[in-house]
PDB file of C-alpha atoms in Angstrom:
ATOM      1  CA  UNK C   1      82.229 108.084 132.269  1.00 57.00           C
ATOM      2  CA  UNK C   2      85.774 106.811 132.407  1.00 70.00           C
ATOM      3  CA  UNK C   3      84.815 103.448 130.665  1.00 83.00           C
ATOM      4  CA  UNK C   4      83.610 105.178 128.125  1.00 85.00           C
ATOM      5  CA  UNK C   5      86.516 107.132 127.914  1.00 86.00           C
ATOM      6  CA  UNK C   6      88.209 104.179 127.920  1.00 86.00           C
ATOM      7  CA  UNK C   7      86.276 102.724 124.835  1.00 87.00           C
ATOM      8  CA  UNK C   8      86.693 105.527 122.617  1.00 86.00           C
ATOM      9  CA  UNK C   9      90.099 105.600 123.423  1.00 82.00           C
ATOM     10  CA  UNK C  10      90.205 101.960 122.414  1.00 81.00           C
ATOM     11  CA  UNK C  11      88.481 102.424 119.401  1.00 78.00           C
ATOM     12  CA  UNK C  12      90.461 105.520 117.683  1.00 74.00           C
ATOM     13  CA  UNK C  13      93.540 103.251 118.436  1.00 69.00           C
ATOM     14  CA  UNK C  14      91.919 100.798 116.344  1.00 71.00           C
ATOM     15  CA  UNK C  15      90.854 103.199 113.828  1.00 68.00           C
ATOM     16  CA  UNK C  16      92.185 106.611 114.059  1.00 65.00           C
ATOM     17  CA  UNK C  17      88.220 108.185 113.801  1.00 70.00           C
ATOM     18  CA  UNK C  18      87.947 111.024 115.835  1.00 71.00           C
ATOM     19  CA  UNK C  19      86.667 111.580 119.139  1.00 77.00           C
ATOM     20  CA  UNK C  20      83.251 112.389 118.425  1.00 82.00           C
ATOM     21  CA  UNK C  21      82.886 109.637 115.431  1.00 80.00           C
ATOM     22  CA  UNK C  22      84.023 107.280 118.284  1.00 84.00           C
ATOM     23  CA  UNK C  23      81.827 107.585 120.361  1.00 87.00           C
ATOM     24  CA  UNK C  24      78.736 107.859 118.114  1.00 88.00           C
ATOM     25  CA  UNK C  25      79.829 104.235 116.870  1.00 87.00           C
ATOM     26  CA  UNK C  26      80.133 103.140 120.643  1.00 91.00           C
ATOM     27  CA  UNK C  27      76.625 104.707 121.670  1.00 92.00           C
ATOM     28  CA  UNK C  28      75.006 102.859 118.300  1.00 92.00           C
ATOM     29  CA  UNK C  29      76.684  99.657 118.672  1.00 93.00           C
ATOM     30  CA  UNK C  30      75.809  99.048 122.673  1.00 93.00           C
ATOM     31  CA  UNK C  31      79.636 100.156 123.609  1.00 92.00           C
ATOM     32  CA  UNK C  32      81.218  96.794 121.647  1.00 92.00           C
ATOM     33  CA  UNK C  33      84.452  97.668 120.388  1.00 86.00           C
ATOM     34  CA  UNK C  34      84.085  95.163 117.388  1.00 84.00           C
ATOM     35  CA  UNK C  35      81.042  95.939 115.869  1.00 88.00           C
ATOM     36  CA  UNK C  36      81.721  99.611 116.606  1.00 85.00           C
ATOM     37  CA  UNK C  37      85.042  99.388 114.634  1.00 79.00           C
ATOM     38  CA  UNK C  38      82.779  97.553 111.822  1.00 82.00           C
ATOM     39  CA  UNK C  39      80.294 100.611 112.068  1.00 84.00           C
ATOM     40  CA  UNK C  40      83.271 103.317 111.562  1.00 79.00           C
ATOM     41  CA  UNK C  41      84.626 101.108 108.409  1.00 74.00           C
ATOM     42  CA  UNK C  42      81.486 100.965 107.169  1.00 75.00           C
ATOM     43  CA  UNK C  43      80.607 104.703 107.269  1.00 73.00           C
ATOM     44  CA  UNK C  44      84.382 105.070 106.013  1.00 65.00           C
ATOM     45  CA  UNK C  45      83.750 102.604 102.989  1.00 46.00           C
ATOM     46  CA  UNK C  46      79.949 104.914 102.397  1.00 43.00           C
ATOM     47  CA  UNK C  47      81.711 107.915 102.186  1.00 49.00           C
ATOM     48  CA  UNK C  48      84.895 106.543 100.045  1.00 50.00           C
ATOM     49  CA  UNK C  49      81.934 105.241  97.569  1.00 46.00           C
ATOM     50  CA  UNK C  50      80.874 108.383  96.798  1.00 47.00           C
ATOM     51  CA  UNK C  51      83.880 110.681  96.096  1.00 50.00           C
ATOM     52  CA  UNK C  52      85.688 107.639  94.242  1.00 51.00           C
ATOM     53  CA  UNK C  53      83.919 109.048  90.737  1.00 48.00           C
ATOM     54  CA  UNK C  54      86.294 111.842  91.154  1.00 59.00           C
ATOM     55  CA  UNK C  55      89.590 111.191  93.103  1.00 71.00           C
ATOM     56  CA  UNK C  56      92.210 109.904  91.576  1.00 80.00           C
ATOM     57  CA  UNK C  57      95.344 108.082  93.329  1.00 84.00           C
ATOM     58  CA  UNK C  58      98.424 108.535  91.649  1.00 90.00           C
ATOM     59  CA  UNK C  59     100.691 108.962  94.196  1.00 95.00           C
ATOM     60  CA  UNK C  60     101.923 106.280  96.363  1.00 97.00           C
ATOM     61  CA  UNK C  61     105.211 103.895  97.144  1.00 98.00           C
ATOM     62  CA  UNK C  62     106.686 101.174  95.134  1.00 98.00           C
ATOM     63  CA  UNK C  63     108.559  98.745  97.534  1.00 98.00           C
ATOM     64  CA  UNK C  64     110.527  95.495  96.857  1.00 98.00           C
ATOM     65  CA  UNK C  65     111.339  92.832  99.351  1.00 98.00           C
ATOM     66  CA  UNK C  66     113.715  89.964  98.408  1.00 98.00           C
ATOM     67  CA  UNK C  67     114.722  86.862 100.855  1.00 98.00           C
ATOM     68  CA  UNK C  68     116.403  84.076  99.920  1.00 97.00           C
ATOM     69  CA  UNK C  69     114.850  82.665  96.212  1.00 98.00           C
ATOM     70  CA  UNK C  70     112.258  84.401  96.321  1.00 98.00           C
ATOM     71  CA  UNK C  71     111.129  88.427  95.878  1.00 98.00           C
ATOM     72  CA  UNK C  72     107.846  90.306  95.651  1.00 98.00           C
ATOM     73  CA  UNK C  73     107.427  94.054  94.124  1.00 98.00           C
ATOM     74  CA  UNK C  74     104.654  96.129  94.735  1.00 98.00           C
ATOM     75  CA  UNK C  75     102.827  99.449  94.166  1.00 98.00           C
ATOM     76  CA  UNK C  76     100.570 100.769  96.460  1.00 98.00           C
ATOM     77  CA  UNK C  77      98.701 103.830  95.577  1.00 97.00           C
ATOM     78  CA  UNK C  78      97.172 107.246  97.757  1.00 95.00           C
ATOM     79  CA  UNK C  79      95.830 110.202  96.101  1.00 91.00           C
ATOM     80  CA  UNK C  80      98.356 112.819  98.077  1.00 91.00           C
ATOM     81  CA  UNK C  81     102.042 112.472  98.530  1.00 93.00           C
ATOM     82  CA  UNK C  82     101.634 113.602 101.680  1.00 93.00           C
ATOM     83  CA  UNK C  83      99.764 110.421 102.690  1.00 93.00           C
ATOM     84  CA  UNK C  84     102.421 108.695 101.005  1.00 96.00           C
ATOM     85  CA  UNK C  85     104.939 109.976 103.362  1.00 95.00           C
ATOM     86  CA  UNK C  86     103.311 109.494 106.774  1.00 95.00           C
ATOM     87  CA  UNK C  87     104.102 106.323 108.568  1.00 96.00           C
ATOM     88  CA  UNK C  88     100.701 104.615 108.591  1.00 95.00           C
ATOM     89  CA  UNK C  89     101.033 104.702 104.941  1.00 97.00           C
ATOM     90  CA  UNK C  90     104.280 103.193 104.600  1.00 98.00           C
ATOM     91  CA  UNK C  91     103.401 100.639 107.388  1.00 97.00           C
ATOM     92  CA  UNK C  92     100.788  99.479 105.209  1.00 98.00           C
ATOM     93  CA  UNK C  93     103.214  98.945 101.882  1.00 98.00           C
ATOM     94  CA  UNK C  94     105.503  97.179 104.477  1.00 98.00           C
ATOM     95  CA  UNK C  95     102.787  94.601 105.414  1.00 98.00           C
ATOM     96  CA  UNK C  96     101.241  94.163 102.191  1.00 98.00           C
ATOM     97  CA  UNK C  97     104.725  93.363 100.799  1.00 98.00           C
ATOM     98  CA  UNK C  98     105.521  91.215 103.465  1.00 98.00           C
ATOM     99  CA  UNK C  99     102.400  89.092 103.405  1.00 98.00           C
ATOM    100  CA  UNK C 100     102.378  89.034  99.422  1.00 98.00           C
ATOM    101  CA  UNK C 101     106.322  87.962  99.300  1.00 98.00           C
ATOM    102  CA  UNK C 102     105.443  84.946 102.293  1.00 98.00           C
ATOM    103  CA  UNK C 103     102.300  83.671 100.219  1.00 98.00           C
ATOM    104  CA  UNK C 104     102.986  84.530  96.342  1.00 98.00           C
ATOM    105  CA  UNK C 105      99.365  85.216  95.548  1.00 98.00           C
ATOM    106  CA  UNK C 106      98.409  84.629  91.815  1.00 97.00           C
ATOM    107  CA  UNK C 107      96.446  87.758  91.209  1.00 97.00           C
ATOM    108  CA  UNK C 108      95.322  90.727  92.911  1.00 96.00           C
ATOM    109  CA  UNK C 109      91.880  89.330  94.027  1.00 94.00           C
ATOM    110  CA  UNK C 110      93.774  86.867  95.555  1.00 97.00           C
ATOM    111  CA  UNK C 111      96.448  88.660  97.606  1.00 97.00           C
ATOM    112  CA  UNK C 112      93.526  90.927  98.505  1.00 95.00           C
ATOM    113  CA  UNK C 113      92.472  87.967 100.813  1.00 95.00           C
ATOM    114  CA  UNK C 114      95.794  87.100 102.469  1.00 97.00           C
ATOM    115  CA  UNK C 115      95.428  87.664 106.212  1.00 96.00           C
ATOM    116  CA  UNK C 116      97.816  88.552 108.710  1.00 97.00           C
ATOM    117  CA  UNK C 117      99.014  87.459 112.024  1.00 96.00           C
ATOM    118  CA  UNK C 118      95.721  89.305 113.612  1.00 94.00           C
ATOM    119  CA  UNK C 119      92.892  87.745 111.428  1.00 94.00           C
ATOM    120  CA  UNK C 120      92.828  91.174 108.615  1.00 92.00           C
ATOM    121  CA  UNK C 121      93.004  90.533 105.276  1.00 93.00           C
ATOM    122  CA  UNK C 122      94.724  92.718 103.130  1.00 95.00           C
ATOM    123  CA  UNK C 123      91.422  94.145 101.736  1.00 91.00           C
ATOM    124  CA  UNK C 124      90.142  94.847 105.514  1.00 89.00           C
ATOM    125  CA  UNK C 125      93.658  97.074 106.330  1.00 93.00           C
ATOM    126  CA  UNK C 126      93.111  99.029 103.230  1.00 91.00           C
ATOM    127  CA  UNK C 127      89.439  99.901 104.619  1.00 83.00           C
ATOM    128  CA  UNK C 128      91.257 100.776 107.766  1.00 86.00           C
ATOM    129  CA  UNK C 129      93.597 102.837 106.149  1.00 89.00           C
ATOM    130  CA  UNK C 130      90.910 104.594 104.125  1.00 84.00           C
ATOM    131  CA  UNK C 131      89.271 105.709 107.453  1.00 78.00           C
ATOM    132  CA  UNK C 132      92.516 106.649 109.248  1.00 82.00           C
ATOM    133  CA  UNK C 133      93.387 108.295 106.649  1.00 85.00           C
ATOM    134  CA  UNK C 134      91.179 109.946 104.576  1.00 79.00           C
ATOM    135  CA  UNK C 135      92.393 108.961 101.351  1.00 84.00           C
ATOM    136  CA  UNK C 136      91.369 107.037  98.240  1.00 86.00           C
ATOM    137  CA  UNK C 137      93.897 103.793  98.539  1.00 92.00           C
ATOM    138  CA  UNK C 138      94.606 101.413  95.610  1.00 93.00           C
ATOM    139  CA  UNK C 139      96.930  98.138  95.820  1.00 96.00           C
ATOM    140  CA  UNK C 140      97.303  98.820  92.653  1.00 97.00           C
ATOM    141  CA  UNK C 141      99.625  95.578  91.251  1.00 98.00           C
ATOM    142  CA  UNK C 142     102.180  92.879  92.216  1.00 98.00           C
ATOM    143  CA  UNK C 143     104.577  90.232  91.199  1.00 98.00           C
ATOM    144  CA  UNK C 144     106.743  87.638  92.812  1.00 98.00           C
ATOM    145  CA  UNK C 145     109.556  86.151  91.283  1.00 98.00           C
ATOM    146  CA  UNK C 146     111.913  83.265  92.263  1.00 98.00           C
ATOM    147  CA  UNK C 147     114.888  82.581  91.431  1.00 98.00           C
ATOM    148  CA  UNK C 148     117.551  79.313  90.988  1.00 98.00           C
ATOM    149  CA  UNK C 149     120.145  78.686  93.277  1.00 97.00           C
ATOM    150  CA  UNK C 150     122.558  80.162  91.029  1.00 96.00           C
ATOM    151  CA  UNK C 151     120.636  82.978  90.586  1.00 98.00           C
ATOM    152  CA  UNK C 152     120.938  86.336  92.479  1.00 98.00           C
ATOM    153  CA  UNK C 153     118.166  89.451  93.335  1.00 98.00           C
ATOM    154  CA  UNK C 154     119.057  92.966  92.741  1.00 98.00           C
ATOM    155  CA  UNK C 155     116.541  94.754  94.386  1.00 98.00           C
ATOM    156  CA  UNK C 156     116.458  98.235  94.311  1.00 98.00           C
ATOM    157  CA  UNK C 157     114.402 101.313  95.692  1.00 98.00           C
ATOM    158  CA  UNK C 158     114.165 104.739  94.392  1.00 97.00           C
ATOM    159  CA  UNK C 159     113.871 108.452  96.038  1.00 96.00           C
ATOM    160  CA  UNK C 160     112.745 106.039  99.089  1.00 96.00           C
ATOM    161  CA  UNK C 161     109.440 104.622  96.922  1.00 97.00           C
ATOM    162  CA  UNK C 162     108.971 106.767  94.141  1.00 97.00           C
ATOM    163  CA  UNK C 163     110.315 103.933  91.563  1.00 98.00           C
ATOM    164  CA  UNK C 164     110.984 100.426  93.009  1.00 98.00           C
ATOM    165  CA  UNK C 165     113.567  97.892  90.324  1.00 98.00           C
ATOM    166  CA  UNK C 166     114.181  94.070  90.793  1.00 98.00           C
ATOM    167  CA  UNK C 167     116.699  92.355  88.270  1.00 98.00           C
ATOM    168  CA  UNK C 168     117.673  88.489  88.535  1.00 98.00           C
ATOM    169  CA  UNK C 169     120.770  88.024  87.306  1.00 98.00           C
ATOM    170  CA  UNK C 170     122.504  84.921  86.046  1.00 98.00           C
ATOM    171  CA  UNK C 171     125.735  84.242  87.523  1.00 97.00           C
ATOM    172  CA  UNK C 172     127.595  87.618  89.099  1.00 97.00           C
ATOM    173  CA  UNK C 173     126.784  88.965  92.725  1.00 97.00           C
ATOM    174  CA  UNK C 174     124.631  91.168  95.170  1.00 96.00           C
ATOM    175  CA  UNK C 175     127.159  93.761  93.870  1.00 97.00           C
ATOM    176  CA  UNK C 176     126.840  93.341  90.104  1.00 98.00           C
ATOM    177  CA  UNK C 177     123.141  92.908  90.291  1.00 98.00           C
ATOM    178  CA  UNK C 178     122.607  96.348  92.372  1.00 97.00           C
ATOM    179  CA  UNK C 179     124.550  98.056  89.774  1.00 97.00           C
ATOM    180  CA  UNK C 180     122.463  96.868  86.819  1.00 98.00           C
ATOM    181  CA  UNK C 181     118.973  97.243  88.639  1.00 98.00           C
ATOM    182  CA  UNK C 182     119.800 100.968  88.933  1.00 97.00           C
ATOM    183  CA  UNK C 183     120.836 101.430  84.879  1.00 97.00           C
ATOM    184  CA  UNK C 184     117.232  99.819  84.878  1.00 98.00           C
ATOM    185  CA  UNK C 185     115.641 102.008  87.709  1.00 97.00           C
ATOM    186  CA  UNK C 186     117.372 105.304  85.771  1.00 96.00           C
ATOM    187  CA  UNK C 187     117.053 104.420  82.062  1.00 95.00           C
ATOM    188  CA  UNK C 188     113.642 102.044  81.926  1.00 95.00           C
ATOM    189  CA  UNK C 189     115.146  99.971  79.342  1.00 96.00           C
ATOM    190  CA  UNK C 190     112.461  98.292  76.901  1.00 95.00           C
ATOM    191  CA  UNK C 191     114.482  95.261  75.818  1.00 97.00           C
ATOM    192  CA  UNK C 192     117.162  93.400  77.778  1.00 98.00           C
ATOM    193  CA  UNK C 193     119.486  92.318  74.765  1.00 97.00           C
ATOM    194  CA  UNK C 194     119.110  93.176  70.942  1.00 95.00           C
ATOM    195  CA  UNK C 195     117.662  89.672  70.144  1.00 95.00           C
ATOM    196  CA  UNK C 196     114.759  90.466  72.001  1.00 96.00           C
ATOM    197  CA  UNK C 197     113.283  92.990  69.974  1.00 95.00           C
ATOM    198  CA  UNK C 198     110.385  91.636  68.339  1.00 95.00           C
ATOM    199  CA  UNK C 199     110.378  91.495  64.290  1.00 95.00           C
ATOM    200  CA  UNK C 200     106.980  93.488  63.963  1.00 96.00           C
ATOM    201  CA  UNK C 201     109.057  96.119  66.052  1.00 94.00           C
ATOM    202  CA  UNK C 202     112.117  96.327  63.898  1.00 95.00           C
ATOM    203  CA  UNK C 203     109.360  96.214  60.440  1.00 95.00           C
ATOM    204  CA  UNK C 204     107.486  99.413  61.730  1.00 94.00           C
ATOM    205  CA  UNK C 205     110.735 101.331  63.308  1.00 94.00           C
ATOM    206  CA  UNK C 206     112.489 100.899  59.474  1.00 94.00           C
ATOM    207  CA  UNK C 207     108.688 101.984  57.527  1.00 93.00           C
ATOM    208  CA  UNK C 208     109.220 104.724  59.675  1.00 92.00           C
ATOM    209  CA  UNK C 209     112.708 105.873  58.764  1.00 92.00           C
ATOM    210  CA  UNK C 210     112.429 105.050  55.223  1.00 91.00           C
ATOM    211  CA  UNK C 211     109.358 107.270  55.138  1.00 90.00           C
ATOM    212  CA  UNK C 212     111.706 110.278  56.741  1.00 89.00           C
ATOM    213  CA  UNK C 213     114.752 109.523  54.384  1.00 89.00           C
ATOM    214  CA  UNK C 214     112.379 110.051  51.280  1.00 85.00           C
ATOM    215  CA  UNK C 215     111.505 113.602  52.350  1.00 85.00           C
ATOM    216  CA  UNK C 216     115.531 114.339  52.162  1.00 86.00           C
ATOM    217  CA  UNK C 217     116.265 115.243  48.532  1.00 87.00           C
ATOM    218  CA  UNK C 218     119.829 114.159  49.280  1.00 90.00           C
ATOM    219  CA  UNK C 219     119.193 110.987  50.336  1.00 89.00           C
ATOM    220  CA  UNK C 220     117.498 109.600  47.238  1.00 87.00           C
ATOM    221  CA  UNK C 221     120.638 110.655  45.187  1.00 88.00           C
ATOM    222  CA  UNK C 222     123.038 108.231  47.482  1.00 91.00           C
ATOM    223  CA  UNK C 223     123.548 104.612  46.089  1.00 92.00           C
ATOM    224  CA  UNK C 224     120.972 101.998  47.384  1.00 89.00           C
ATOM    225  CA  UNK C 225     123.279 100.199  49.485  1.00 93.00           C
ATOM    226  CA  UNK C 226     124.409 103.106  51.198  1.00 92.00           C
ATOM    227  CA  UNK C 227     120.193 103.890  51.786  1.00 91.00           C
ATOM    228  CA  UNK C 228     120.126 100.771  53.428  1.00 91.00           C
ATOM    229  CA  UNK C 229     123.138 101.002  55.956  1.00 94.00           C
ATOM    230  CA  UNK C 230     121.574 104.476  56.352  1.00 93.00           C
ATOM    231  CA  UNK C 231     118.217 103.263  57.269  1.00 94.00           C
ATOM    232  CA  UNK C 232     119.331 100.554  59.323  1.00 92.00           C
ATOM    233  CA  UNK C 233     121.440 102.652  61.393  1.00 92.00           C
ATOM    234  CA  UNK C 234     118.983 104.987  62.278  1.00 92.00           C
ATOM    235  CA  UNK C 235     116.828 101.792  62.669  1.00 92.00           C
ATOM    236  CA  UNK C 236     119.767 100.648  65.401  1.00 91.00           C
ATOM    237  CA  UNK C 237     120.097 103.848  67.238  1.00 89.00           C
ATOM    238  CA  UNK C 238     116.501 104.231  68.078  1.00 89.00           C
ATOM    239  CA  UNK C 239     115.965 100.498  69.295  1.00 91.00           C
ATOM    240  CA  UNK C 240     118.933 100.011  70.665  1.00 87.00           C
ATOM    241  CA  UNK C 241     118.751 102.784  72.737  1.00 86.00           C
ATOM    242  CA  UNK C 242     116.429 101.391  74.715  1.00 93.00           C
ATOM    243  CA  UNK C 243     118.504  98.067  75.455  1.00 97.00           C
ATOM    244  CA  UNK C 244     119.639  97.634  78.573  1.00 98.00           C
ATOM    245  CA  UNK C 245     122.722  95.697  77.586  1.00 97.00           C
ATOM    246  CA  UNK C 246     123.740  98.700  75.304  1.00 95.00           C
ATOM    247  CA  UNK C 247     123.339 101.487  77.827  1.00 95.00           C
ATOM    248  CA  UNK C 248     126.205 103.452  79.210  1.00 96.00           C
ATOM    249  CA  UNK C 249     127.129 101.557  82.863  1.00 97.00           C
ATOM    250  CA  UNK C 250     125.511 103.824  85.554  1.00 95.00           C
ATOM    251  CA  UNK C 251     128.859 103.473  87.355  1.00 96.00           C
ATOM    252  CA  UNK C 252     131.105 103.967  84.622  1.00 97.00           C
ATOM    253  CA  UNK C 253     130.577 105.029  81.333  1.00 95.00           C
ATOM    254  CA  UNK C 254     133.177 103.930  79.544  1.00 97.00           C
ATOM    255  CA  UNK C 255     131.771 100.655  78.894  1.00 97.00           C
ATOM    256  CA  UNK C 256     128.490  99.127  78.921  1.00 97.00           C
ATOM    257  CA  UNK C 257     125.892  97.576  80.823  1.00 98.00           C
ATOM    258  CA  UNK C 258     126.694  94.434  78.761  1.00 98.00           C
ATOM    259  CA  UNK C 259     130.724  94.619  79.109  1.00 98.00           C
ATOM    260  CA  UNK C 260     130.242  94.855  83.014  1.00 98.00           C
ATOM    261  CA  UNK C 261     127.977  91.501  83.072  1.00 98.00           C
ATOM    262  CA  UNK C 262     130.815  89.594  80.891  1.00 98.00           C
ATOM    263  CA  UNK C 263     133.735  90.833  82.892  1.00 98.00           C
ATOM    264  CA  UNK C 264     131.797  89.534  86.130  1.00 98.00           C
ATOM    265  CA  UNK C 265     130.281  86.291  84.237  1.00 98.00           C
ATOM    266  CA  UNK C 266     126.209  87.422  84.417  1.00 98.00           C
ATOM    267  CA  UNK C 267     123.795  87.814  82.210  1.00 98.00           C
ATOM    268  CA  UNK C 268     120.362  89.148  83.038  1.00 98.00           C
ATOM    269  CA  UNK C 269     117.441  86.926  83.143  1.00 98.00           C
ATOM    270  CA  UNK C 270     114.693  89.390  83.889  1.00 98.00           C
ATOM    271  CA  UNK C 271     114.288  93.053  84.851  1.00 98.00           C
ATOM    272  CA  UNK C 272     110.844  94.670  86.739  1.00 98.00           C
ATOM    273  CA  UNK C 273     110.403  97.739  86.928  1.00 98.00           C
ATOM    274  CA  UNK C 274     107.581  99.707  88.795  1.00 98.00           C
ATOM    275  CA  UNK C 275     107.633 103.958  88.775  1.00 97.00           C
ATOM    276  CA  UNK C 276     104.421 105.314  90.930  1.00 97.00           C
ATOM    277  CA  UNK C 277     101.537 106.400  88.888  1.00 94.00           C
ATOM    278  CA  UNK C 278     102.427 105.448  85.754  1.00 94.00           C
ATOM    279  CA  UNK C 279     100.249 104.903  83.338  1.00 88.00           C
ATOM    280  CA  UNK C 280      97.264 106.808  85.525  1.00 86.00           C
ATOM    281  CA  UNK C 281      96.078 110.135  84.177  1.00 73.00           C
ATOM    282  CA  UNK C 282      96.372 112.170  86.985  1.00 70.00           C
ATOM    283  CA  UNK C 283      93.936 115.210  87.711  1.00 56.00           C
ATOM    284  CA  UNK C 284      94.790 118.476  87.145  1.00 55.00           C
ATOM    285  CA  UNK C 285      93.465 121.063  89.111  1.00 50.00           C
ATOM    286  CA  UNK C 286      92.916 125.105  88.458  1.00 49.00           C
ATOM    287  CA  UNK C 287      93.571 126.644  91.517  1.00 42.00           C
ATOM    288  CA  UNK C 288      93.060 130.095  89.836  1.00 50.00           C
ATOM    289  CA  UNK C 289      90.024 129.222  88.231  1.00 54.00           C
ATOM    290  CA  UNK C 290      88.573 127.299  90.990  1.00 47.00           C
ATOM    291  CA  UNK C 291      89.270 130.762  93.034  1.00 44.00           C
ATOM    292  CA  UNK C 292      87.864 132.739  90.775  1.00 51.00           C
ATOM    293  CA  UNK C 293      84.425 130.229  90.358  1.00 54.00           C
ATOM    294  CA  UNK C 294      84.151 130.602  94.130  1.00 47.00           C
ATOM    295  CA  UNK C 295      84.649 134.252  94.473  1.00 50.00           C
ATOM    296  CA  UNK C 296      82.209 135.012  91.763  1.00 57.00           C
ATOM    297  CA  UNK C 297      79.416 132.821  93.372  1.00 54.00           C
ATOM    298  CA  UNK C 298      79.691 134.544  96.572  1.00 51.00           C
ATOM    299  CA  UNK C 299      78.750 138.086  94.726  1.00 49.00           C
TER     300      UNK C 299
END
């Protein structure tokens, strides 16, 4: 009795099933560990299959990890944020960064397949995740990014993984490119400088206006070159709003993001920035209604 005990203890290290599941697996797999663990990720993978239909995971961590040229961002999704906050969760993002920033995968189907120091790949520790925890799990996207010598990282992490910012600056310092990854983390800037806005964009955004200004009685009776210094303002103020080299500095707001580069010699090469869930329609449930659906079947 006490090497079974042993076993199932064993095996819910491994897995985090519980008892009972453990020892089922043990009793149909001839008490080996291994291909009990298999059985349990199996049955974890069956069950995960069916419910995926309807659960959505929208919640999650965005991490960044930076050393020396080189830096890897990633999102990692779970359906609950209170998966998102326990520490087998977070364990995960920390090894999935860490094996994605040592072997700068290509795509996603490739990182999937990096392994780490024990033989899993990254796919097999979400499958273990999934059973320990109970969750729908989604790597859900990556990049790496390295930089020149004379480049330097800004990585930055928000409300500890709700949004997760990189910027590699040109020039400046660890200081000056902390600074300007949060005006990216809190603003989302579109465009790093005016100049790259595309054409197309600055086309529709003045249709647009021009369209407005014609339902404004007062505006057709102003001369046409004033129209135009009208329209292009209100052409400026909407696009340029979303530059990051415009915005108010974070730290100070009396000049801007673009000032503080020049007084500390830096311009930004590239900006990432990942915010948890974005982009995913998440579900929304009707607690009331779901309530009432139950109570009403049980008359």
């Amino acid at each position: 009795m006490s090497d079974m005990i042993n076993l199932i203890k064993q095996l819910r290290d491994r897995t985090g099933a519980g008892l009972m599941d453990c020892k089922k697996a043990l009793l149909e797999n001839n008490n080996n560990v291994d291909a009990a663990c298999d059985w349990l990720r199996e049955k974890g993978i069956a069950k995960q299959a069916k419910k995926a239909s309807t659960r959505i995971a929208a919640e999650g961590i965005a991490w960044v990890l930076a050393e020396g040229n080189k830096a890897a961002i990633i999102e990692v999704n779970s359906e609950t944020d209170f998966v998102a906050n326990s520490d087998p969760f977070r364990a995960l993002v920390k090894e999935v960064n860490s094996l994605v920033l040592a072997n700068a995968p290509k795509t996603l189907d490739e990182a999937k397949e990096l392994k780490n120091a024990d033989g899993k790949s990254i796919a097999d520790l979400f499958v273990d995740a999934t059973v320990k925890l109970g969750e729908k799990l989604d790597f859900r996207r990556f990049e790496v990014v390295e930089k020149a010598d004379d480049e330097v990282f800004g990585p930055y992490i928000h409300m500890n993984g709700k949004i997760a910012t990189l910027v590699v600056l040109k020039g400046g310092n660890t200081e000056v490119a902390n600074g300007v990854a949060l005006n990216v983390c809190s603003n989302n800037p579109t465009y790093i400088n005016e100049t790259d806005i595309p054409a197309d964009v600055i086309a529709k955004e003045t249709a647009v206006q021009k369209e407005a200004a014609n339902n404004d009685p007062s505006f057709a009776k102003k001369p046409a070159a004033i129209q135009d210094k009208i329209i292009a303002g209100k052409v400026n103020k909407v696009l340029f709003d979303s530059v990051l080299v415009d915005e108010p500095f974070i730290f100070d707001d009396s000049k801007t993001v673009g000032q503080y580069l020049k007084e500390n010699n830096a311009s930004v090469i590239k900006t990432i920035r990942f915010a948890v869930g974005e982009g995913i329609e998440k579900r929304q449930d009707d607690f009331a209604a779901e309530v009432a659906a139950q109570a009403s079947a049980g008359k």
